[in-house]
CSV table of C-alpha atoms and ligand atoms in Angstrom, one decimal:
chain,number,residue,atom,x,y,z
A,243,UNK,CA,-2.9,27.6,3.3
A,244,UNK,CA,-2.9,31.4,2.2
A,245,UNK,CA,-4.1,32.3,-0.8
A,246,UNK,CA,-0.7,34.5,-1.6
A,247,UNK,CA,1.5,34.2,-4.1
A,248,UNK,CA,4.6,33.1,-2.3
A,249,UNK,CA,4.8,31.1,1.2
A,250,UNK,CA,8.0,31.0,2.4
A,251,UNK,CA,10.3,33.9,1.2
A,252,UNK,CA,13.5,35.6,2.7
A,253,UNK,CA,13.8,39.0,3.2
A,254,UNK,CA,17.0,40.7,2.5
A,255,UNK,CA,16.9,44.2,4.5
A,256,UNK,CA,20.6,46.3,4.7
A,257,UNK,CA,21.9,47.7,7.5
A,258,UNK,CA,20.7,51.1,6.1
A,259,UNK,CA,16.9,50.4,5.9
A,260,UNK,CA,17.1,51.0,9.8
A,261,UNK,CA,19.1,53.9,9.9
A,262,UNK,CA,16.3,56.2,8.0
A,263,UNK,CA,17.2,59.9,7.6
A,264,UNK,CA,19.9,59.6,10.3
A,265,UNK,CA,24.3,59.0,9.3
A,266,UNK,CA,24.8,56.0,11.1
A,267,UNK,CA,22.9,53.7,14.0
A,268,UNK,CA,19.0,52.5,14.0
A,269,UNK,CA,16.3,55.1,13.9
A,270,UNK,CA,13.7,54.4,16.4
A,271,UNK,CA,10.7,55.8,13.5
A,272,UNK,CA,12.4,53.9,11.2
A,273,UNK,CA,12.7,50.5,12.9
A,274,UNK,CA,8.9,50.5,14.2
A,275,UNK,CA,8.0,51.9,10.7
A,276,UNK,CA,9.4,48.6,9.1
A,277,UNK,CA,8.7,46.3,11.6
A,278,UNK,CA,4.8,47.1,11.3
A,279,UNK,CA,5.3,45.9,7.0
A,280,UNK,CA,7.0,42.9,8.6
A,281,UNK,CA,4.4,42.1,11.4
A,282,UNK,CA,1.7,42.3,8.8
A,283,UNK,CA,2.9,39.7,6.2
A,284,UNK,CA,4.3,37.5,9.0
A,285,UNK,CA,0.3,37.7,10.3
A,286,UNK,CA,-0.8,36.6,7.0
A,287,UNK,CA,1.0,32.7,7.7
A,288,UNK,CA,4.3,33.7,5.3
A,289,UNK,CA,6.9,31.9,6.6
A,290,UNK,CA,9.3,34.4,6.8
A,291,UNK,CA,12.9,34.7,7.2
A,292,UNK,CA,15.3,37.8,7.0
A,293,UNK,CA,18.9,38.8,6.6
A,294,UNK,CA,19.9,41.7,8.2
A,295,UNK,CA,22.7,43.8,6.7
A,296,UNK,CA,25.1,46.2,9.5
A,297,UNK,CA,26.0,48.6,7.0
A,298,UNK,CA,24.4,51.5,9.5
A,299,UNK,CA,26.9,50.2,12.2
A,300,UNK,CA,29.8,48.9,10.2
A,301,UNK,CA,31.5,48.1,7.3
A,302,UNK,CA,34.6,46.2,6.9
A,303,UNK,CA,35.7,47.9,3.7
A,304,UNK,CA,34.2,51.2,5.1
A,305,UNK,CA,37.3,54.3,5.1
A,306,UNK,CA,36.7,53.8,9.1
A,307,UNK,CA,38.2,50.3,8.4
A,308,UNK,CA,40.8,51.3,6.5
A,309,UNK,CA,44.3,50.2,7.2
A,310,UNK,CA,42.8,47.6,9.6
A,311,UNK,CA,43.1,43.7,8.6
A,312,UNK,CA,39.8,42.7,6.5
A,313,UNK,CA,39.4,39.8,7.5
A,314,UNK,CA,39.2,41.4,11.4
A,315,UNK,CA,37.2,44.4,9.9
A,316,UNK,CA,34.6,41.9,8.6
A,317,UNK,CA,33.7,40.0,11.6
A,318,UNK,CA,33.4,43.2,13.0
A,319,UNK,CA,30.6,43.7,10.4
A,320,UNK,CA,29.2,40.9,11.1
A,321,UNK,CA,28.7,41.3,14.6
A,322,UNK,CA,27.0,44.9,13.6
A,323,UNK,CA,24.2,42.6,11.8
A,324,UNK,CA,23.6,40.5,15.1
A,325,UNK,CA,22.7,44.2,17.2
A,326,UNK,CA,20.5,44.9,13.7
A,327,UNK,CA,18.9,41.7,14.5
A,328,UNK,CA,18.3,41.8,18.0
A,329,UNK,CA,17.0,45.3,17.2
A,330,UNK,CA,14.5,43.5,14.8
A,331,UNK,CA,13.7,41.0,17.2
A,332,UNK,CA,12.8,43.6,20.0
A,333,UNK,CA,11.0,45.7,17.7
A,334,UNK,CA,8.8,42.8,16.1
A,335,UNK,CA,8.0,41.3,19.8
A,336,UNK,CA,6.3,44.5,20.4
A,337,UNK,CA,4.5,44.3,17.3
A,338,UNK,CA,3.1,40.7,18.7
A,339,UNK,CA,5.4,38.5,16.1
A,340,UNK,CA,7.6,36.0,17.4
A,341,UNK,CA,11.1,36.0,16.3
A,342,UNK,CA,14.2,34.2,16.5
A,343,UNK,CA,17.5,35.2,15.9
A,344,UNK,CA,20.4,32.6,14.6
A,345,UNK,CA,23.9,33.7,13.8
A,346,UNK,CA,26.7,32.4,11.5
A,347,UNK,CA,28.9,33.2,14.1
A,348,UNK,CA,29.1,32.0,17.9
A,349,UNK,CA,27.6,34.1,20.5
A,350,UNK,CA,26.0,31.7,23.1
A,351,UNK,CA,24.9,33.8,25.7
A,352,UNK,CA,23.3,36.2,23.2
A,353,UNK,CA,21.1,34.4,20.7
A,354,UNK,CA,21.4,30.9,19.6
A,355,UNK,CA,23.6,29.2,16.2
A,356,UNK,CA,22.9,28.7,13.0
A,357,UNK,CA,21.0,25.1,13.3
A,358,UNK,CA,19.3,24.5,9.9
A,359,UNK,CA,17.0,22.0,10.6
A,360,UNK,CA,16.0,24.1,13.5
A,361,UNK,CA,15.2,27.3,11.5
A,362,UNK,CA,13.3,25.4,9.5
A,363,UNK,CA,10.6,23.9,12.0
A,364,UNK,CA,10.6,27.4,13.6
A,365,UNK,CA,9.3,28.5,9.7
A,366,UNK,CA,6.7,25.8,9.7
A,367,UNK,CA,6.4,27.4,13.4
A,368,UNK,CA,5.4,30.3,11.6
A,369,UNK,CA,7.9,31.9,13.6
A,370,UNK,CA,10.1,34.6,11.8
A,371,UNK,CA,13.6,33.7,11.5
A,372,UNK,CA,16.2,36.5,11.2
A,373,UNK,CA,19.8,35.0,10.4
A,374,UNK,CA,22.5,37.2,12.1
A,375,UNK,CA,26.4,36.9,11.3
A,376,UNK,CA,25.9,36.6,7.3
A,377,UNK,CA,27.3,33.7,6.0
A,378,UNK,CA,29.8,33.7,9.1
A,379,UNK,CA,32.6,34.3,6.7
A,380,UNK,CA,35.2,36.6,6.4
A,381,UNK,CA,35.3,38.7,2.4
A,382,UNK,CA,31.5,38.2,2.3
A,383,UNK,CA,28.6,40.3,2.2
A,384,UNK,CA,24.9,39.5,3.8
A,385,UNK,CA,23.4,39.5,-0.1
A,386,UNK,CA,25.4,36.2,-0.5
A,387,UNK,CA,23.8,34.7,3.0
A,388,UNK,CA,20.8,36.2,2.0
A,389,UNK,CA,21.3,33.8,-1.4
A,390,UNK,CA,22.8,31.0,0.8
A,391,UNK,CA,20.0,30.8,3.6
A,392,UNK,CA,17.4,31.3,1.0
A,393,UNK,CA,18.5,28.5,-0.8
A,394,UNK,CA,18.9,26.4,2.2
A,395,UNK,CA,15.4,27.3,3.3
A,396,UNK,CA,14.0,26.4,0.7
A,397,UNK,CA,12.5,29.7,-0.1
A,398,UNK,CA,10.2,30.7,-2.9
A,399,UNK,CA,12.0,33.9,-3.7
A,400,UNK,CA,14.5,36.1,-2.2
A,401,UNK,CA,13.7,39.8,-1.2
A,402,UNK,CA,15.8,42.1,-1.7
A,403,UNK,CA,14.8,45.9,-0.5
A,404,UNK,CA,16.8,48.7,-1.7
A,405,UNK,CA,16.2,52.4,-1.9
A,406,UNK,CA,14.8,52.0,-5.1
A,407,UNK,CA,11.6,50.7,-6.7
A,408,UNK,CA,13.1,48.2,-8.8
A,409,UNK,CA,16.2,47.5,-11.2
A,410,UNK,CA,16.1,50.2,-14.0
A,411,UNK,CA,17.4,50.7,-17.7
A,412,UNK,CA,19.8,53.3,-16.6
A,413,UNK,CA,20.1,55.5,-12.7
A,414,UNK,CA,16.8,57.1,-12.6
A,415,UNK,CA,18.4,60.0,-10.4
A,416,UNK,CA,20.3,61.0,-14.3
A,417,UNK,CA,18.7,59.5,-16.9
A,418,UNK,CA,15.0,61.0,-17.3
A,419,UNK,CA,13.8,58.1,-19.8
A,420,UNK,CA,15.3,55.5,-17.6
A,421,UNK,CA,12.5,52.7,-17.0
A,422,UNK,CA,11.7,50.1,-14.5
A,423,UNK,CA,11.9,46.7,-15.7
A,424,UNK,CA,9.0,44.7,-13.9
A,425,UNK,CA,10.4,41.5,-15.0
A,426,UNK,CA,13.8,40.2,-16.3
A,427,UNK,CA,16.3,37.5,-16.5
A,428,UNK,CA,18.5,36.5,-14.9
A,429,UNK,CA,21.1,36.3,-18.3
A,430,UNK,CA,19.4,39.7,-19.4
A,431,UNK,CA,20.7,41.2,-16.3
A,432,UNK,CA,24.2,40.1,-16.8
A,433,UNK,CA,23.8,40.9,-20.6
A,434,UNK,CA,22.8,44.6,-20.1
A,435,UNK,CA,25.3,44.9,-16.9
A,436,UNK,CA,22.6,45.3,-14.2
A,437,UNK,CA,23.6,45.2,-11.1
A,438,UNK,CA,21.0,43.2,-8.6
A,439,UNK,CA,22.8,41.6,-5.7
A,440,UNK,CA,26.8,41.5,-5.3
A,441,UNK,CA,28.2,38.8,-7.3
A,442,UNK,CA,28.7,35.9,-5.2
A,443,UNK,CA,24.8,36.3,-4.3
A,444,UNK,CA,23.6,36.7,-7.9
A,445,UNK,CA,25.2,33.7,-9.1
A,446,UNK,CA,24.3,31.5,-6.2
A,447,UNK,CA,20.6,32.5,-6.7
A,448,UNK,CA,20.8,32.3,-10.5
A,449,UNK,CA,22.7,28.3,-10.0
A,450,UNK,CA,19.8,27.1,-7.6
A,451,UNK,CA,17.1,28.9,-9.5
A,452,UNK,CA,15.8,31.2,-6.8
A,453,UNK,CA,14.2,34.3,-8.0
A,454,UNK,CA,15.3,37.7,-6.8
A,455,UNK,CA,12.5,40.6,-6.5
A,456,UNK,CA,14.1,44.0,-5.5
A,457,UNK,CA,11.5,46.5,-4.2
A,458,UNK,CA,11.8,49.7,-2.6
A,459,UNK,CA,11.8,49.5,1.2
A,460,UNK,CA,10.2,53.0,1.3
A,461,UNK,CA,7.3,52.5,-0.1
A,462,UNK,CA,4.3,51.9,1.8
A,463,UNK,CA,2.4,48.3,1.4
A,464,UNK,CA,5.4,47.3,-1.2
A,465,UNK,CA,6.2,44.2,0.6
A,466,UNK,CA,3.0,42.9,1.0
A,467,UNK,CA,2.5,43.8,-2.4
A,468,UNK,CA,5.7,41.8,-3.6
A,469,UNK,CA,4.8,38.7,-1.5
A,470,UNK,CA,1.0,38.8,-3.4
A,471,UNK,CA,2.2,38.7,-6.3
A,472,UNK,CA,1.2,42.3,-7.4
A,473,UNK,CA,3.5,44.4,-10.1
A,474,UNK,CA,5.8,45.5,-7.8
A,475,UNK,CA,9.9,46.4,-7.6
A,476,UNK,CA,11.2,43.6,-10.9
A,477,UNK,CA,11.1,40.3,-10.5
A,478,UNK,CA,14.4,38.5,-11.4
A,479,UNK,CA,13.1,35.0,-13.3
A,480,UNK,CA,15.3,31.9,-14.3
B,286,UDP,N1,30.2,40.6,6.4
B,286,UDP,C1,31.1,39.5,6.2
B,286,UDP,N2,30.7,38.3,5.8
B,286,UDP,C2,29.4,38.1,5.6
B,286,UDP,C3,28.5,39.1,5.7
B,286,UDP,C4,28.9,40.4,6.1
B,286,UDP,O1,32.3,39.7,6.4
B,286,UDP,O2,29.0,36.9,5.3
B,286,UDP,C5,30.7,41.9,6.9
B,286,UDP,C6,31.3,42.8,5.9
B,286,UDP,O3,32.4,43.5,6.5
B,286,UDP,C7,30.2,43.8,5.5
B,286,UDP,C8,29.5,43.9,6.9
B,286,UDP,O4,29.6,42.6,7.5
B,286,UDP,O5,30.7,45.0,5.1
B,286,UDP,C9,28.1,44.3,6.8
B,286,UDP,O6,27.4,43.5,5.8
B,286,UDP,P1,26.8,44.2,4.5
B,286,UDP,O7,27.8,45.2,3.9
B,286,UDP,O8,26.4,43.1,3.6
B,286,UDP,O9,25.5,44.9,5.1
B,286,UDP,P2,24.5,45.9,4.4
B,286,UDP,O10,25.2,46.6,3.3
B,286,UDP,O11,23.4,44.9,3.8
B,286,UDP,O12,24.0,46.7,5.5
């Protein structure tokens, strides 16, 4: 037992969180900067899993895509999230965490499938699971395996880190009186036309009743924060 709010969550990081102040590619400050928020929760007994994004190495709807087939430009994405998630891997080993990686796609000599009931002794394992491949599907996006493996799981909430601190009234960056909302719901969200996680993802989590919390991945001690229950990022209630 740990006396935190949530055991078992997923962590939803994008591609970008690992690219920090550089265009494209994982930032070696960056990664060990991250990892060290990760290490310290997943020593606390969370069971924790992530989805890692591959935005900072591809994207299948990016202009570098364009003209190419989607459906090829996508699985090319998604085997950008599987080097994220070795990177994460790597990086957490040397923080002392133990890691697995599964992907939604094949790749046997690299890390091992998808297995479910697998992932899920490795959580009681205490062992941090990071799902590569997003959902494994073509016209996708790792928000909706985020929602899908979280749901799956079994989790208690879902994650997501962003840039930002939280879902706001209006874009902070040109509306001075914008606000932070430190709770909503789901059907206030869609009301005022927030935006949270794509679509697909928002709806799945909002069907299986799986609260979101979106935080800001820049901000020291925020995750730890989220997962204790603190007022931090806005929660995203049933
Ligand atoms: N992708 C996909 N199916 C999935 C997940 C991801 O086809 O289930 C592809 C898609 O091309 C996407 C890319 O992988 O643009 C990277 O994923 P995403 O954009 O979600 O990464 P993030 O923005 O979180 O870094």
């Amino acid at each position: 037992m740990n006396g935190n709010k949530f055991k078992r969550v997923l962590l939803k990081l994008s591609g970008e969180a690992l690219m920090g102040e550089d265009a494209y590619g994982i930032n070696r400050a960056t990664i060990i900067r991250m990892t060290e928020e990760i290490a310290e929760v997943a020593k606390m007994g969370i069971e924790l899993s992530i989805v890692i994004g591959g935005g900072n190495i591809f994207r299948g709807v990016a202009p570098g895509a364009q003209g190419m087939d989607r459906a090829t430009a996508d699985y090319m994405g998604m085997m950008a999230t599987v080097m994220n998630a070795l990177a994460l891997q790597d990086a957490l080993k040397n923080h002392g965490v133990v890691a697995r990686v599964q992907s939604a796609l094949n790749i046997d000599q690299v890390v091992e499938p998808y297995i479910r009931p697998k992932a899920l002794r490795y959580l009681e394992e205490k062992k941090v699971v990071i799902f590569a491949a997003g959902t494994g599907n073509p016209f996708f996006t790792t928000d909706t395996a985020a929602a899908l493996r979280g749901a799956e799981m079994g989790v208690e909430i879902v994650l997501k880190a962003t840039k930002v601190d939280g879902i706001y009234s209006a874009d902070p960056n040109k509306d001075p009186t914008a606000t932070r909302y430190s709770r909503i719901s789901f059907d206030e969200a869609i009301s005022r036309r927030l935006e949270v996680m794509d679509a697909t993802a928002f709806a799945l989590c909002r069907d299986q009743k799986l609260p979101i919390m979106v935080f800001s991945i820049n901000k020291p001690g925020a995750l730890k924060r989220a997962i204790c229950g603190e007022d931090e990022g806005t929660l995203v209630h049933v």
